[in-house]
Amino acid sequence: MESFEVVESLAGVDPREWNALAGPQPFVRHEFLSALVETGCAAARSGWLPQFLLARRSGALAGAMPLFVKSHSYGEYVFDWAWADAHERNGVEYYPKLLCAVPFTPVQGRRLLAADAAGRRSLIEAALELARQTSSLHVLFPCEEEAQQLREAGMMLRRTVQFHWRNEGFADFETFLARMNHARRKNIRQERRRVREAGVTFRWLEGAAIERRHWEFFHRCYRGTYAAHRSSPYLNLEFFLRVGAALPGNIAMVVAQREARPIAASLFFKDRDTLYGRYWGAVEHVPLLHFECCYYQAIEYAIGQGLQRFEGGAQGEHKLFRGLLPVETLSAHWLAHDRFARAVETFLQREGAGVERYLNELCEHSPFKG
């Protein structure tokens, strides 16, 4: 007999049981989610009230979902502001809403943590029941198999586009460049040369080699990126220190230096086959340094490590010209109010057709040789 409970913290959940369901990707692991919650980054006071859904069978953890009650739509990367506005204009409250996601992390992966399809169906049913206390349920960036189960349960799928690099067995960066057409190959070589000529060198740090001083410098860079866009950072230094200590095997950092001084840094997470580009920032402006720190260094690292993919984060058509190709990502949505649900369904049909055209157009501009 399966039983369900909702908890606001993972402190009482055995990390081994949770991680056995979560799999190797770092973002849904006990350590990563606990760090987000316990450092206050994803907590009630930041508008992310944790409501972790747990399924137990004979006392053992049989399933879980990282759920949050949201009082806003920041930090999600699947934009529903127009849906919220439409609700409010018609006197219907959109917030709070129920969200299944990894906060501030637009990476596709497991969201329904269960051993089999039946366990995932039970989690979906329990989450939909919980969502009836709010305006809606949203599951962001689930894997393909989960997305189809969510659709079968009556949720609406939404399509978005990201840009990912795939390793085709490249021996080194030059082998990768050789696959590109002449114009793109020439452009990348010019960009990399200009950064070198500016006197910038790079140092990769992994795991325990990332010391507190490196984290402090990286966090300074990270804050600067948000300040440049006149917004507030989602993550604090305590989070980075904690996750760095808890998941050393999943973290790599590249530090850019000039005249022996650090001037920029990029942070990456990784698992057995994928490198995930997450955050970057600089304390000194060098033209084209962003592309080097965030893409070219990452691709070179992925090739050297034998990784199969590099995910460069949400959005950004400029990534296409640097070897990252468009891929479709999914989210699933259920709205309690029938009239709004029908309107959103119509909108998603139109939007989905537009996304398909956009993907086709992007593929026509592939940087690789035909």
XYZ file of C-alpha atoms in Angstrom:
370
model
C 0.000 0.000 0.000
C 1.446 3.350 -1.081
C 1.160 6.440 1.114
C 1.980 10.074 0.330
C 3.257 12.937 2.413
C 4.432 16.493 1.748
C 7.504 17.909 3.499
C 9.102 21.354 3.426
C 12.633 20.025 3.843
C 14.679 17.027 2.771
C 16.437 16.926 6.136
C 14.349 13.937 7.201
C 14.744 12.070 3.919
C 17.551 9.536 3.585
C 19.907 10.906 0.891
C 20.698 7.395 -0.326
C 17.027 6.593 -0.874
C 16.377 9.899 -2.645
C 19.470 9.662 -4.845
C 18.706 6.073 -5.816
C 15.522 7.420 -7.421
C 17.091 10.645 -8.733
C 19.887 9.106 -10.797
C 23.246 10.654 -11.722
C 22.223 14.145 -12.873
C 23.321 16.503 -10.068
C 20.378 18.917 -10.113
C 17.742 16.582 -8.672
C 20.050 14.984 -6.151
C 19.430 15.375 -2.442
C 22.576 17.479 -1.964
C 21.708 20.063 -4.635
C 18.066 20.539 -3.649
C 18.898 20.628 0.080
C 21.516 23.294 -0.569
C 18.983 25.448 -2.418
C 16.420 25.172 0.373
C 18.647 25.365 3.431
C 20.620 28.392 2.222
C 17.363 30.273 1.644
C 17.703 30.483 -2.143
C 14.578 28.382 -2.723
C 12.556 28.926 0.417
C 9.282 30.471 1.526
C 10.844 33.907 2.001
C 12.100 33.925 -1.613
C 8.719 32.849 -3.002
C 9.700 29.176 -3.352
C 7.862 27.288 -0.591
C 9.159 23.687 -0.745
C 6.435 21.050 -0.860
C 8.419 17.914 -1.652
C 6.013 15.094 -2.473
C 7.100 11.724 -1.104
C 5.584 8.328 -1.858
C 6.364 5.534 0.584
C 5.780 1.820 0.342
C 6.269 -0.241 3.513
C 8.165 2.721 4.964
C 10.694 2.923 2.118
C 10.855 5.846 -0.287
C 9.213 4.694 -3.535
C 8.787 8.023 -5.331
C 9.305 11.775 -5.028
C 8.708 15.077 -6.808
C 10.508 18.381 -6.138
C 7.430 20.602 -5.746
C 7.261 24.264 -4.767
C 4.384 26.619 -4.108
C 5.249 29.779 -6.028
C 4.092 33.341 -5.338
C 5.734 34.637 -8.558
C 7.251 33.285 -11.790
C 10.886 34.312 -11.415
C 13.679 31.788 -11.860
C 11.710 29.337 -13.992
C 12.791 29.981 -17.631
C 9.389 28.917 -18.967
C 7.519 32.177 -19.123
C 3.900 32.342 -17.997
C 3.625 36.033 -17.085
C 0.910 36.530 -19.713
C -1.134 33.720 -18.178
C -0.819 35.340 -14.761
C -1.852 38.744 -16.174
C -4.898 37.235 -17.869
C -6.014 35.630 -14.621
C -5.570 38.840 -12.660
C -7.376 40.971 -15.267
C -10.361 38.675 -14.927
C -10.378 38.653 -11.147
C -8.949 35.135 -10.821
C -5.861 34.600 -8.674
C -2.959 32.893 -10.438
C -0.644 32.834 -7.453
C -0.019 30.691 -5.558
C 0.678 28.047 -8.176
C 2.295 24.622 -7.782
C 5.570 24.041 -9.605
C 7.644 20.912 -10.159
C 11.119 22.074 -11.124
C 14.721 22.495 -10.121
C 14.830 26.161 -9.084
C 16.848 28.463 -11.361
C 17.946 25.503 -13.506
C 16.585 25.200 -17.064
C 17.997 21.709 -17.594
C 15.937 18.805 -18.869
C 15.951 15.786 -16.578
C 13.940 13.596 -14.262
C 11.109 15.226 -12.344
C 9.006 12.172 -11.454
C 11.431 10.225 -9.297
C 10.130 6.674 -9.317
C 11.348 3.263 -10.389
C 8.711 2.603 -13.061
C 5.827 4.023 -15.084
C 3.247 3.001 -12.485
C 5.126 4.890 -9.791
C 5.326 7.962 -12.009
C 1.576 7.813 -12.676
C 0.905 7.721 -8.926
C 3.079 10.790 -8.411
C 1.269 12.685 -11.179
C -2.138 11.870 -9.667
C -1.006 12.963 -6.203
C 0.519 16.198 -7.554
C -2.644 17.057 -9.486
C -4.671 16.524 -6.329
C -2.366 18.867 -4.414
C -2.600 21.425 -7.216
C -6.349 21.767 -6.683
C -5.489 23.905 -3.676
C -3.788 26.374 -6.068
C -4.441 27.753 -9.558
C -2.306 25.331 -11.526
C 0.439 22.719 -11.771
C 3.529 23.206 -13.934
C 6.257 20.611 -14.543
C 9.309 22.233 -16.118
C 11.912 20.500 -18.304
C 10.889 16.863 -17.709
C 12.533 14.174 -19.810
C 10.645 12.983 -22.892
C 9.221 9.836 -21.285
C 7.846 11.780 -18.334
C 6.412 14.489 -20.604
C 4.367 11.902 -22.458
C 3.017 10.477 -19.191
C 2.084 13.979 -18.063
C 0.263 14.517 -21.374
C -1.586 11.222 -20.942
C -2.694 12.450 -17.499
C -4.359 15.472 -19.128
C -1.619 18.063 -18.839
C -0.796 20.363 -21.764
C 2.690 20.263 -23.246
C 4.609 23.399 -24.100
C 7.612 23.446 -26.420
C 10.666 25.657 -26.049
C 14.095 25.708 -27.687
C 17.576 25.362 -26.236
C 20.996 24.955 -27.838
C 23.163 21.910 -27.129
C 26.524 20.713 -28.460
C 27.019 17.052 -29.290
C 30.312 15.235 -29.384
C 30.695 13.336 -32.648
C 33.867 11.627 -31.514
C 36.032 14.719 -31.949
C 39.694 14.143 -31.129
C 40.257 17.799 -30.224
C 38.893 21.297 -30.805
C 40.468 21.520 -34.259
C 38.680 18.334 -35.307
C 35.435 19.924 -34.168
C 36.217 23.085 -36.156
C 36.944 20.995 -39.247
C 33.290 19.914 -39.262
C 32.137 23.529 -39.562
C 31.727 25.535 -42.721
C 34.525 27.908 -43.693
C 32.842 31.128 -42.507
C 32.017 29.823 -39.025
C 35.390 28.137 -38.620
C 37.166 31.364 -39.545
C 34.970 33.419 -37.196
C 35.648 31.161 -34.192
C 39.396 31.177 -34.805
C 39.370 34.972 -35.006
C 37.378 35.285 -31.776
C 39.710 32.949 -29.900
C 42.799 34.713 -31.269
C 41.560 38.129 -30.138
C 41.108 36.853 -26.582
C 44.610 35.332 -26.578
C 46.076 38.550 -27.975
C 44.435 40.424 -25.092
C 46.715 38.420 -22.804
C 44.030 36.198 -21.296
C 44.835 32.674 -20.138
C 42.554 30.048 -18.611
C 42.743 27.674 -15.698
C 40.310 24.813 -15.070
C 39.557 23.811 -11.497
C 37.622 20.727 -10.433
C 36.143 19.423 -7.194
C 38.253 20.002 -4.109
C 40.692 22.161 -6.096
C 38.013 24.882 -6.056
C 38.902 26.638 -2.823
C 36.912 29.208 -0.902
C 38.851 32.054 -2.534
C 37.817 30.758 -5.957
C 34.189 30.560 -4.906
C 34.341 34.084 -3.496
C 35.779 35.422 -6.745
C 33.266 33.488 -8.834
C 30.391 34.797 -6.711
C 31.649 38.343 -7.216
C 31.573 37.730 -10.983
C 28.136 36.114 -10.763
C 26.697 39.078 -8.845
C 28.188 41.426 -11.414
C 26.343 39.702 -14.255
C 23.023 40.299 -12.521
C 23.939 43.876 -11.628
C 24.722 44.575 -15.292
C 21.149 43.511 -16.116
C 19.740 45.510 -13.192
C 18.399 42.454 -11.417
C 19.141 40.558 -8.218
C 21.018 37.236 -8.142
C 19.055 34.147 -7.150
C 21.921 32.309 -5.457
C 24.147 33.282 -2.543
C 27.735 32.456 -1.674
C 26.596 30.017 1.014
C 24.822 27.961 -1.650
C 27.891 27.746 -3.876
C 30.168 26.826 -0.966
C 27.772 24.151 0.192
C 27.104 22.558 -3.165
C 30.811 22.703 -3.985
C 31.586 20.696 -0.854
C 28.646 18.307 -1.299
C 29.059 17.515 -5.013
C 32.763 17.948 -5.808
C 32.707 15.331 -8.555
C 29.996 17.215 -10.424
C 31.562 20.669 -10.565
C 34.176 22.368 -12.719
C 35.142 26.031 -12.932
C 37.192 27.892 -15.507
C 38.957 31.057 -14.347
C 40.203 33.616 -16.870
C 43.367 35.488 -15.887
C 45.303 38.452 -17.240
C 48.654 39.548 -15.837
C 48.271 36.871 -13.138
C 44.968 38.395 -11.961
C 41.605 36.606 -12.212
C 39.222 38.656 -14.356
C 36.336 36.256 -15.130
C 34.937 32.855 -14.236
C 32.402 30.335 -15.536
C 30.809 27.546 -13.509
C 29.825 24.174 -14.956
C 28.151 21.090 -13.578
C 28.650 17.652 -15.076
C 27.559 14.051 -14.848
C 28.729 10.897 -16.614
C 28.072 12.147 -20.141
C 27.030 15.815 -20.073
C 28.549 19.186 -19.205
C 26.071 21.868 -18.126
C 26.947 25.523 -18.508
C 25.380 27.419 -15.628
C 26.799 30.814 -14.572
C 29.455 33.284 -15.622
C 30.681 36.775 -14.898
C 33.650 39.121 -15.316
C 35.172 41.952 -13.303
C 37.012 43.354 -16.311
C 35.721 43.763 -19.864
C 37.554 41.910 -22.613
C 35.830 41.708 -26.016
C 34.612 38.173 -26.856
C 35.665 36.787 -23.468
C 32.100 35.600 -22.812
C 32.167 33.301 -25.849
C 35.547 31.877 -24.836
C 34.647 31.297 -21.176
C 31.165 29.952 -21.755
C 31.403 28.006 -25.039
C 34.845 27.389 -26.523
C 36.524 26.452 -23.242
C 33.532 24.240 -22.405
C 33.575 22.422 -25.744
C 37.326 21.884 -25.451
C 36.878 20.543 -21.912
C 34.018 18.237 -22.945
C 36.108 16.776 -25.764
C 39.047 16.230 -23.422
C 36.838 14.544 -20.827
C 35.042 12.362 -23.367
C 31.661 13.877 -22.545
C 28.887 13.420 -25.097
C 26.992 16.691 -24.684
C 27.389 20.261 -23.582
C 24.228 22.154 -22.676
C 24.803 25.882 -22.900
C 21.760 27.048 -20.915
C 18.486 28.658 -21.924
C 17.959 30.705 -25.083
C 20.551 32.463 -27.246
C 20.648 32.119 -31.022
C 24.297 33.237 -30.951
C 25.095 29.745 -29.651
C 24.084 28.248 -32.997
C 26.995 29.937 -34.772
C 29.390 28.472 -32.217
C 28.440 24.846 -32.726
C 25.460 24.391 -30.392
C 22.439 23.096 -32.278
C 18.749 23.715 -31.462
C 16.850 21.073 -29.513
C 13.270 21.026 -28.315
C 12.566 21.006 -24.585
C 9.185 20.464 -22.945
C 7.101 21.555 -19.998
C 3.668 20.362 -18.859
C 0.814 22.482 -17.518
C -2.569 22.008 -15.841
C -4.859 24.945 -15.000
C -7.737 24.616 -12.570
C -9.955 27.223 -14.257
C -11.606 25.625 -17.310
C -11.917 28.809 -19.356
C -8.275 29.714 -18.896
C -7.232 26.118 -19.558
C -9.008 26.185 -22.923
C -7.450 29.548 -23.801
C -3.971 28.327 -22.879
C -4.485 25.142 -24.882
C -5.314 27.209 -27.978
C -2.314 29.441 -27.326
C 0.022 26.461 -26.946
C -1.152 24.985 -30.241
C -0.302 28.238 -32.033
C 2.943 28.657 -30.124
C 3.955 25.054 -30.828
C 3.498 25.551 -34.562
C 5.668 28.657 -34.334
C 8.353 26.766 -32.423
C 8.378 24.065 -35.109
C 8.867 26.678 -37.836
C 11.585 28.339 -35.765
C 13.421 25.026 -35.318
C 13.251 24.330 -39.050
C 14.597 27.799 -39.812
C 17.450 27.390 -37.342
C 18.394 24.038 -38.834
C 18.685 25.710 -42.233
C 21.412 27.917 -40.750
C 23.502 25.109 -39.300
C 27.171 26.079 -38.936
C 28.257 22.617 -39.999
C 29.096 21.389 -43.456
C 26.226 19.782 -45.329
